[in-house]
Coordinates of C-alpha atoms in Angstrom, one line a residue:
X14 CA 225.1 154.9 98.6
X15 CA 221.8 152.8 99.4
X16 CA 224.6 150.3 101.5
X17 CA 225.6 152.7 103.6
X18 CA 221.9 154.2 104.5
X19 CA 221.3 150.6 105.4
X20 CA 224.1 151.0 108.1
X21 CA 222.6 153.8 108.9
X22 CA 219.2 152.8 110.0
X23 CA 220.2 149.4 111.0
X24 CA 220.3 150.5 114.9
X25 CA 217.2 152.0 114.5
X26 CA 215.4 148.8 113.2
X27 CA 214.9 146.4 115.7
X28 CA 212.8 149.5 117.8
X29 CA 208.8 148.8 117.9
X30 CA 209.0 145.8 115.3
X31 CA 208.6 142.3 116.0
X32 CA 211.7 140.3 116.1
X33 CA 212.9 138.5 112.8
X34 CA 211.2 141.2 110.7
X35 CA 214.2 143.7 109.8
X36 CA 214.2 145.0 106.5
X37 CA 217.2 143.1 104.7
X38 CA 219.3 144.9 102.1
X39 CA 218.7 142.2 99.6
X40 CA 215.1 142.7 99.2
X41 CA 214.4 144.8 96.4
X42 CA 211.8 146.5 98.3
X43 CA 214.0 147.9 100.8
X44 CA 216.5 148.3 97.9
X45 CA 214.1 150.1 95.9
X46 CA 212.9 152.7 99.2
X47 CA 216.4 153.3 99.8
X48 CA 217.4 154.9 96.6
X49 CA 214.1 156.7 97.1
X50 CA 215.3 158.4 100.2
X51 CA 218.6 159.1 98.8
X52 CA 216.6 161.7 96.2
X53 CA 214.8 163.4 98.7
X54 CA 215.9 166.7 100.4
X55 CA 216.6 166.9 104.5
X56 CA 213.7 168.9 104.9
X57 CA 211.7 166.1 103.1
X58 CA 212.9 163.3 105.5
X59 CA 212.1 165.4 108.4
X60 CA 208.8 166.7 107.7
X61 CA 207.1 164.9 104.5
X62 CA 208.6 161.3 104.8
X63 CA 207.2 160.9 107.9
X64 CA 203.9 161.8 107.4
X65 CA 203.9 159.8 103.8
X66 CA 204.9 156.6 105.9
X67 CA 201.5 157.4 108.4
X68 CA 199.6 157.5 105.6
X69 CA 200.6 154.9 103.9
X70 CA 200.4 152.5 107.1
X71 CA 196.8 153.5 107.7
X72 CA 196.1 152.6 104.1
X73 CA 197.6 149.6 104.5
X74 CA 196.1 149.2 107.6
X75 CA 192.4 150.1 106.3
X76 CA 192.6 147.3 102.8
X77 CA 193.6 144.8 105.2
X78 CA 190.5 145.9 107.7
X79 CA 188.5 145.3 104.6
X80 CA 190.4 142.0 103.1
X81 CA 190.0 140.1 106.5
X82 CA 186.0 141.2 106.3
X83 CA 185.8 140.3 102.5
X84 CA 187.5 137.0 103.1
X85 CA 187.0 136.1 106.3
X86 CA 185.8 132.6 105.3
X87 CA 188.6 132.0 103.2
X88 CA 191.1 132.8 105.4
X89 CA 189.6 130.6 107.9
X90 CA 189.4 127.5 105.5
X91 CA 193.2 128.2 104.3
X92 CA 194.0 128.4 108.2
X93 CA 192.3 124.9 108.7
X94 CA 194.2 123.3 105.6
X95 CA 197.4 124.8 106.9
X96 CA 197.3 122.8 110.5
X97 CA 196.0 119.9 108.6
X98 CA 198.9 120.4 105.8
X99 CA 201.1 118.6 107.7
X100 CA 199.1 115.2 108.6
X101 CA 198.0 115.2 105.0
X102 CA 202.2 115.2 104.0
X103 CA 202.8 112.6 106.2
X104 CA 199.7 110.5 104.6
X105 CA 201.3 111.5 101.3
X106 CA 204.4 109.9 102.5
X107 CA 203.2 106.8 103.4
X108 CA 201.2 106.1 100.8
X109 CA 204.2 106.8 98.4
X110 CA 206.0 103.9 100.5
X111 CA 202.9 101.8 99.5
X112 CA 203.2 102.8 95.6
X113 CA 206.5 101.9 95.7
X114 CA 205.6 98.6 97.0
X115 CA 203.1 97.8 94.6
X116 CA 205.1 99.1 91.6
X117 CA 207.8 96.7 92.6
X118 CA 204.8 94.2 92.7
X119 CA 203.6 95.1 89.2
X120 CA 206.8 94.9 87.9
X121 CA 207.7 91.3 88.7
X122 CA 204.1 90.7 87.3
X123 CA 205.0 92.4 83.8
X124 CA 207.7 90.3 83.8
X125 CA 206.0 86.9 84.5
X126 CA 203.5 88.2 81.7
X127 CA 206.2 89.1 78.8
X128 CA 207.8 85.7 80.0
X129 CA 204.8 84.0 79.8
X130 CA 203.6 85.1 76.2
X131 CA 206.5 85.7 74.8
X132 CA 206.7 84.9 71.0
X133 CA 209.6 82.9 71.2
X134 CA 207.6 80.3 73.7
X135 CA 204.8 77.9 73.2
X136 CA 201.6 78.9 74.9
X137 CA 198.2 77.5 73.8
X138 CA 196.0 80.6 74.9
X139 CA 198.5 82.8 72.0
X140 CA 198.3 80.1 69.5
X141 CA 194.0 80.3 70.0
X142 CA 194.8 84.5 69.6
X143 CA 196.9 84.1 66.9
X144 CA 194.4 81.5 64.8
X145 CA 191.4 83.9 65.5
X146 CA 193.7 87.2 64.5
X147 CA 194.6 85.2 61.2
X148 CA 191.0 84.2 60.8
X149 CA 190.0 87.6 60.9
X150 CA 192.7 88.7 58.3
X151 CA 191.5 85.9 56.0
X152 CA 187.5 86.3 56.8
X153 CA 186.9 87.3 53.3
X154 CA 188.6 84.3 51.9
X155 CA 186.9 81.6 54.1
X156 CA 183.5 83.2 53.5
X157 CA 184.1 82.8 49.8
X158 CA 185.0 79.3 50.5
X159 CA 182.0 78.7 52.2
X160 CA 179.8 79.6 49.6
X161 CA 181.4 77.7 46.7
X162 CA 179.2 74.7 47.5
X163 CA 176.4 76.8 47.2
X164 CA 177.2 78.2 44.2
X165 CA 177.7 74.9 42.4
X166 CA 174.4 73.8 43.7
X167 CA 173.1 76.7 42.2
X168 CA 174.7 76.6 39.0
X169 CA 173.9 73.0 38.7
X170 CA 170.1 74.1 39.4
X171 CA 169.6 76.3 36.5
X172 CA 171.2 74.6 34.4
X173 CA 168.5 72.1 34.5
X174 CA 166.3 74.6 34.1
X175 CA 167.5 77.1 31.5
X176 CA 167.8 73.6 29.2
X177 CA 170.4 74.6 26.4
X178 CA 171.5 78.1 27.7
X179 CA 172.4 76.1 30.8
X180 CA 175.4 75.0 28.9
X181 CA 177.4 77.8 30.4
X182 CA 176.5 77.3 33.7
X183 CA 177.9 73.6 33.8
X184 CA 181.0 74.5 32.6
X185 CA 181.3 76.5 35.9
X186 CA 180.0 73.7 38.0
X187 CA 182.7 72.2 36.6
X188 CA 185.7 75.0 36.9
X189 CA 184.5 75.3 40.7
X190 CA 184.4 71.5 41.4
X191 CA 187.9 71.7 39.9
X192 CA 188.6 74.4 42.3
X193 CA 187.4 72.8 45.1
X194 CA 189.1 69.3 44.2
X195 CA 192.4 71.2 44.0
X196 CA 192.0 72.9 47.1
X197 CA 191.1 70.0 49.2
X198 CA 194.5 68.4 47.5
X199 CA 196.7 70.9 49.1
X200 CA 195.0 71.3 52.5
X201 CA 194.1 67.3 53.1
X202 CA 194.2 67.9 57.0
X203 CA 191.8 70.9 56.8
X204 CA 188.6 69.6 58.2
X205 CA 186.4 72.7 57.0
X206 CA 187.7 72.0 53.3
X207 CA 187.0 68.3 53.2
X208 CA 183.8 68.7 54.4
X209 CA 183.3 71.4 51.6
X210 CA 184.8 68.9 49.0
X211 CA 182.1 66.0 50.2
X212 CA 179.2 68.6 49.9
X213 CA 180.8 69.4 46.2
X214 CA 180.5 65.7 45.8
X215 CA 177.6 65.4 46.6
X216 CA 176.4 67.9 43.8
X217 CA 178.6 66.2 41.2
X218 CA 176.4 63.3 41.8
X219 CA 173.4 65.5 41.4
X220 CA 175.0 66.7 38.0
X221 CA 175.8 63.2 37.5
X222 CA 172.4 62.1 37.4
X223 CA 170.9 65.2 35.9
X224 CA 173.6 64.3 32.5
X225 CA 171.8 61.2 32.8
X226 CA 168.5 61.8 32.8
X227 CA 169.1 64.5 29.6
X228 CA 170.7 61.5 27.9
X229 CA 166.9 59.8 28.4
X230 CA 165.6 63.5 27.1
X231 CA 163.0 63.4 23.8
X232 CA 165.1 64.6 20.8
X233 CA 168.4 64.9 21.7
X234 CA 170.8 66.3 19.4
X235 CA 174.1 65.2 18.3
X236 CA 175.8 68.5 19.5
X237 CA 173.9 68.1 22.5
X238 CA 174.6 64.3 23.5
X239 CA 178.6 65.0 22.7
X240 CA 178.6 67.8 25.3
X241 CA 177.1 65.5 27.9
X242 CA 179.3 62.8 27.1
X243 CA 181.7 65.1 27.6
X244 CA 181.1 66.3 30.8
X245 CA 180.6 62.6 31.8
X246 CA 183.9 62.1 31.1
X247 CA 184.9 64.9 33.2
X248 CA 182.9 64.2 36.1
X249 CA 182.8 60.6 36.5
X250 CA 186.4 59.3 34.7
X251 CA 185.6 56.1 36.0
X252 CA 183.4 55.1 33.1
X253 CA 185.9 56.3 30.9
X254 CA 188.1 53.8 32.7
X255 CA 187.3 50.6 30.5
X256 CA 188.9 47.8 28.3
X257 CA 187.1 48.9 25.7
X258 CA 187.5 52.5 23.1
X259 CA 184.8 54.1 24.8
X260 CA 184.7 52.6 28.0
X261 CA 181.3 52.8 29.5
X262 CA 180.0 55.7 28.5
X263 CA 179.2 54.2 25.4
X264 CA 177.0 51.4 26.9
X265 CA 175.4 53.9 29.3
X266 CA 174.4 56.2 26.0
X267 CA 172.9 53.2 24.5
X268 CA 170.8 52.7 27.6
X269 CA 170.0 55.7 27.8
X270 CA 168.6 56.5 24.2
X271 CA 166.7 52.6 24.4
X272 CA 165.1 53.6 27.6
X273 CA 163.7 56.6 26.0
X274 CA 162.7 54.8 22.6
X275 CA 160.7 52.2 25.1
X276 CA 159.2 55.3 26.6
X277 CA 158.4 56.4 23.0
X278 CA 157.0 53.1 22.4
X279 CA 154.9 52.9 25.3
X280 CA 153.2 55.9 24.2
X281 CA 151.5 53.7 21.8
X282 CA 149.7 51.3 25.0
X283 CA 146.2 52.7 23.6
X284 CA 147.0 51.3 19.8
X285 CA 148.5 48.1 21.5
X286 CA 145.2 47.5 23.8
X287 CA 142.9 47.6 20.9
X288 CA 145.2 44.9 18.8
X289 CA 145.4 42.9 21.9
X290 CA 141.8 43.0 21.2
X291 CA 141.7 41.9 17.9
X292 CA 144.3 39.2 19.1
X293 CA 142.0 37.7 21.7
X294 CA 138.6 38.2 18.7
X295 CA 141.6 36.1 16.5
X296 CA 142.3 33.4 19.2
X297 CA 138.6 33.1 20.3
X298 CA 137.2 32.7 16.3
X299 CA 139.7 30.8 15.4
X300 CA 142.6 32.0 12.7
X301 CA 142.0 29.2 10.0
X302 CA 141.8 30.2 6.7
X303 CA 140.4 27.8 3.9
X304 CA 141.3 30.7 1.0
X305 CA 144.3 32.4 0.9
X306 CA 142.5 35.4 -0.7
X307 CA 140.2 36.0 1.7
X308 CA 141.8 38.4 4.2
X309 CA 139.8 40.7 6.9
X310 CA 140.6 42.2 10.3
X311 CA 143.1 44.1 11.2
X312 CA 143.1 47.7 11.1
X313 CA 143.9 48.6 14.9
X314 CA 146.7 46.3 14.4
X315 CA 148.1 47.7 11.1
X316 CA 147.8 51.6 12.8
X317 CA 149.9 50.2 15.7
X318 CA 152.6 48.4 13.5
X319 CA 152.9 51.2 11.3
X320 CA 153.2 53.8 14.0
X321 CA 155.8 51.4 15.8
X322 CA 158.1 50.3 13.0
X323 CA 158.3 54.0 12.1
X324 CA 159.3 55.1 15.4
X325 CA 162.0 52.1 15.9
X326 CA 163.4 53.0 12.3
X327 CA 163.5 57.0 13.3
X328 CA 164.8 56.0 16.2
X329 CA 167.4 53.5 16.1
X330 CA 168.8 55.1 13.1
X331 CA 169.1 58.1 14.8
X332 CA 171.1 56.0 18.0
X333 CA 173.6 54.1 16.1
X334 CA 174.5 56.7 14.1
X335 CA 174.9 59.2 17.1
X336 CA 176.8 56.3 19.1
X337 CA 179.0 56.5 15.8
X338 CA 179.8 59.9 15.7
X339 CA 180.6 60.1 19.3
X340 CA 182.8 57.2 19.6
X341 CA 184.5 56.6 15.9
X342 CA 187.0 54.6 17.1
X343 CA 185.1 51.2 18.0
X344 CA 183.0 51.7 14.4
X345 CA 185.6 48.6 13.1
X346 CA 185.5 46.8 16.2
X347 CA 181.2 46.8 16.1
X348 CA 181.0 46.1 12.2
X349 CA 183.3 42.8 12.9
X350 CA 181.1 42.3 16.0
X351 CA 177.7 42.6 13.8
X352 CA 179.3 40.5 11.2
X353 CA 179.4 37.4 13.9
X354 CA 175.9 37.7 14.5
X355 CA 174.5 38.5 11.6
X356 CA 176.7 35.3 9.9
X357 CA 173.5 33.0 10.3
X358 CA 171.8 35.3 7.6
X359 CA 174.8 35.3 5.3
X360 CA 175.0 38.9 5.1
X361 CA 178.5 40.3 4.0
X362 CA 180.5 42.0 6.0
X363 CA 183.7 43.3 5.9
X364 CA 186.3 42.2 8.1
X365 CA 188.5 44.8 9.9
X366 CA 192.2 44.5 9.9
X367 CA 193.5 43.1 13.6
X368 CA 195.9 44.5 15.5
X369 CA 198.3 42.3 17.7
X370 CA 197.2 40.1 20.3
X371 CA 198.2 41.7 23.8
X372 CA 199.1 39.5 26.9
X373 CA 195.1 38.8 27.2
X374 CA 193.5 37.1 25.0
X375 CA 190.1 38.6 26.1
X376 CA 190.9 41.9 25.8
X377 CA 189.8 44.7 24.3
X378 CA 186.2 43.9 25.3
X379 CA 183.7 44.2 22.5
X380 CA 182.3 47.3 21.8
X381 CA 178.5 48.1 23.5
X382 CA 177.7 48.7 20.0
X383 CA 178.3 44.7 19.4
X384 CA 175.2 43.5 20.9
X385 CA 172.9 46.5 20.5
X386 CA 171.6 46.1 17.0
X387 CA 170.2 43.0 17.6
X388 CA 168.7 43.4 20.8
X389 CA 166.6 46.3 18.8
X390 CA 165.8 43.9 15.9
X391 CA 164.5 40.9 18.3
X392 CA 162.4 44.0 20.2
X393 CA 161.0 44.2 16.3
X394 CA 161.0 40.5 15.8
X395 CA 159.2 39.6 19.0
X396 CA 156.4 42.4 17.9
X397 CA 155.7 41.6 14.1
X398 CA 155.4 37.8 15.3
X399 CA 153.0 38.8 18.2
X400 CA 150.8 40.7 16.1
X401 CA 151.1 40.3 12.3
X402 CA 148.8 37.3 12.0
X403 CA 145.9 39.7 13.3
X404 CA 146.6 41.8 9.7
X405 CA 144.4 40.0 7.2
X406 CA 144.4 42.0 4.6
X407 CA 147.0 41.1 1.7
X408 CA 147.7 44.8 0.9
X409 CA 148.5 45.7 4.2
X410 CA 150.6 43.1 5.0
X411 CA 152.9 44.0 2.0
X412 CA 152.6 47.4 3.2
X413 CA 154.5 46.3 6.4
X414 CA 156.6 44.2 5.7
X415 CA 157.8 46.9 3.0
X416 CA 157.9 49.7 5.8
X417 CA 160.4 46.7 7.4
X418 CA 162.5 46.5 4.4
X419 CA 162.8 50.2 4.7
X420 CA 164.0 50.5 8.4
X421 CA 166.3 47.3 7.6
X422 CA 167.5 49.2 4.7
X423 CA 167.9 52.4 7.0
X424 CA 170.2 50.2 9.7
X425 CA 171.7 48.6 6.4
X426 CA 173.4 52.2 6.0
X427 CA 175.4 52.2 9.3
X428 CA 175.9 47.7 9.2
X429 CA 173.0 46.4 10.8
X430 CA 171.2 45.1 7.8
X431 CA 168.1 42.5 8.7
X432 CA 166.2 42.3 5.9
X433 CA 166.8 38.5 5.8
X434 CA 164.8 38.8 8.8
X435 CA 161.7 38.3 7.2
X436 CA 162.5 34.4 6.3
X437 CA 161.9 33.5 9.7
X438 CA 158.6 36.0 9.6
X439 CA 156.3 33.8 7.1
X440 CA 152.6 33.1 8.6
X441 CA 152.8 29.3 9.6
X442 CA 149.0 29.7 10.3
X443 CA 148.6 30.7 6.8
X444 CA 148.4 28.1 4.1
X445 CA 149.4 29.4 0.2
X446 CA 149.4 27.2 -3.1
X447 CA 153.0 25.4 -3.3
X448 CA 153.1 27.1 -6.8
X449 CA 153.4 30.4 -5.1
X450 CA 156.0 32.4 -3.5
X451 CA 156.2 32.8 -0.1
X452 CA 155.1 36.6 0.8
X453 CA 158.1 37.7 2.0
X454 CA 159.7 37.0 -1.6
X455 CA 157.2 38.7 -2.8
X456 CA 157.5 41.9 -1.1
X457 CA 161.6 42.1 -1.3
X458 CA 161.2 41.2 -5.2
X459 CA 158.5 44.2 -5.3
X460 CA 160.8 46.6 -2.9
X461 CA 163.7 45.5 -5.1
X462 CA 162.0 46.7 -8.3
X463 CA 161.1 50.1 -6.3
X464 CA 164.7 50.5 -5.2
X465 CA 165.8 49.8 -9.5
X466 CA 164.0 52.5 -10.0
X467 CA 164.7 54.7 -7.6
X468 CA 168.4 54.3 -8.5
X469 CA 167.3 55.2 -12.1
X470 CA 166.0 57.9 -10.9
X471 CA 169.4 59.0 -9.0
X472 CA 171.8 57.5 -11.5
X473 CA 173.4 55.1 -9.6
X474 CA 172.4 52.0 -10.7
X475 CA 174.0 48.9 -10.2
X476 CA 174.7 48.7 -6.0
X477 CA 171.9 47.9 -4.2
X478 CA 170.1 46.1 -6.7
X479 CA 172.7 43.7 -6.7
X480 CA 172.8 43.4 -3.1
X481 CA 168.8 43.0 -2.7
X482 CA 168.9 40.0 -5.9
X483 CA 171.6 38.0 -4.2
X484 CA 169.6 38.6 -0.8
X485 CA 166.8 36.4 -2.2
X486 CA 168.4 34.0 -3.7
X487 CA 170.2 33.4 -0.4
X488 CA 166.9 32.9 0.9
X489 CA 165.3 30.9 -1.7
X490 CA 168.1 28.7 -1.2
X491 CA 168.0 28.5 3.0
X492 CA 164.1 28.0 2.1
X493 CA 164.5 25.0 -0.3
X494 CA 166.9 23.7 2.3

């Protein structure tokens, strides 16, 4: 029905419209007003229709009256863009030319990049990325690395000053030198590590020296002295590395302990001035003495004796029988050793059973122990014969020589007996009846007698006495020789 209204009016269109503007029968417009006039009555089309159509043109007419005042500016501006619409296209369309261009150009450079830093190639600027990436992955670990030379220095530092709580804290100087040693093993072309493994060197020497010093310390304990040694060992295997049992350690704990007895010893310079006194009053008086009987002077000389022989019999005791107990193993070698020097005195030994001779006939070398006893006893030897003529007194000569039986007696105990010492110790300056004894026979008859009684005392009877008779007569007999 609304098709063939269309053919209807279809004549009548093309009067008072422009051209190009009929209504078209697809527009749902003109669709939707032609079913709309197919409901209306004839009398409605003639009369009504016409007038709506008026009014509604005149409405139409009057919003757009008002639109173009409202928006007069606007439609003016969308005018302007329109002309200029179609020089901005054709900008659009060359500048997409010029975008395609340069995307071709970006593409061949994308290419040369990937090409360029590819994984598969060799390229020193991604090697540097890939060594600083890695370094930032491992930061953590480096920085710990870093510090372990710190640490040691620092646990190396309180352990000299915490004294025996510090204990601990060398142990771990220790474990991280370890560490450090291992590490710089498995990475030897690492610069940063071998410098860490000098500076850790570096305070192993510290540590070193500091184990040293402690061996030189006042009243060091067995305990003690075996956990240095031990740590020497550790730290410094070199001087473990020796022909002889203990290597040499054993001959650095010996000078060790004698430098600090000669510190000890020097503590008594105020005692020794004054006898160096009574030396010099001796020398300048003369020492000539027509009666035997008739002793005087002395008595800074007898407090400095005293005070010395007491601390080389504390002390020496106290080494050799530490040096012992550290290092058991050359205890045969040093008693054969002490034997050969002490031979001249006729004291008895007991000889230890060889092993096999090896390739060289010079080796093992002695033990440090070997020498070491009688380097102490000439350091006694030297002072008795220095300063006993200045004691005058004949009760306080006996006292002495006595307090040297004792200390002999106390080396006696670990093999380094020199009791016989005293032969060579007689006063030539003094001059005693030929019906007399000489005074040393005297005192080790008198010390004998004590000792008989001591061993009363104890029960045990028999051993030493026997040793101490057959001492003098061993000496009355190198005497009468």
């Amino acid at each position: 029905m609304t098709e063939y209204l269309y053919e209807l009016l279809v004549p009548h269109f093309g009067k008072g419209l422009p051209t190009g503007t009929s209504p078209n029968i697809n527009d749902p417009i003109t669709t939707k007003y032609l079913d709309r006039l197919t409901t209306l009555q004839l009398d409605s089309l003639g009369e009504a229709e016409p007038k709506s159509l008026a009014q509604a043109s005149h409405s139409t007419l009057l919003s757009l009256q008002s639109l173009s005042t409202r928006s007069s500016k606007s439609i003016i501006a969308s005018a302007d863009h329109l002309n200029n619409l179609k020089r901005e296209i054709s900008g659009l369309a060359s500048d997409t030319g010029l975008v395609r261009h340069e995307v071709l150009e970006l593409d061949k450079a994308v290419v040369g990049f990937s090409e360029r830093y590819s994984r598969n190639g060799e390229n020193e600027v991604l090697e540097r990325r890939k060594r600083a990436l890695l370094m930032y992955r491992n930061v953590d670990r480096v920085s710990d690395i870093l510090d372990l030379p710190t640490l040691l220095s620092s646990a190396i530092s309180s352990s000299n000053t915490q004294g025996a709580s510090g204990n601990t804290n060398y142990a771990s100087a220790l474990d991280l030198h370890a560490h450090v040693k291992r590490l710089h093993l498995l990475y030897r072309d690492s610069k940063l590590l071998k410098s860490i493994y000098n500076q850790a060197e570096d305070a192993m020497q510290e540590m070193t020296i500091n184990l040293i010093m402690s061996l030189r310390g006042q009243g060091i304990k067995l305990a003690a002295a075996m956990r240095t040694i031990g740590w020497l060992r550790r730290i410094a295997p070199g001087l473990a590395e020796h022909h002889s049992d203990e290597g040499s350690l054993g001959a650095l704990f010996l000078v060790c302990r004698l430098a600090n007895l000669m510190s000890m010893l020097e503590a008594l310079d105020p005692l020794r001035e004054l006898a160096d006194q009574e030396t010099i009053r001796r020398l300048t008086n003369g020492d000539d003495v027509t009666n035997a009987n008739t002793w005087s002077g002395g008595q800074q000389t007898e407090r400095y004796l005293k005070r010395y022989i007491e601390i080389f019999r504390e002390q020496s005791f106290a080494i050799i029988s530490m040096f012992k107990s550290m290092f058991p193993s050359t205890e045969t070698a040093s008693s054969d050793d002490l034997g050969i020097h002490f031979k001249s005195l006729e004291l008895k030994t007991i000889a230890p059973i060889h092993t096999a001779a090896k390739d060289d006939a010079l080796l093992p070398l002695p033990s440090a122990l070997a020498t070491f006893p009688m380097h102490l006893v000439e350091l006694l030897t030297e002072i008795l014969k220095q300063y006993m003529p200045n004691v005058r007194d004949k009760s306080s000569r006996e006292s002495l020589l006595t307090q040297v039986l004792y200390c002999a007696g106390s080396l006696g105990r670990l093999g380094a007996d020199f009791g016989m010492i005293l032969a060579s110790m007689e006063d030539d300056s003094s001059d005693s009846e030929d019906d007399e004894p000489p005074e040393w026979v005297t005192v080790m008859q008198k010390h004998r007698i004590l000792a008989g009684r001591l061993e009363l005392l104890s029960g045990t009877v028999g051993g030493q006495s026997k040793v101490a008779s057959s001492s003098i007569s061993v000496a009355s007999k190198m005497r009468n020789s």
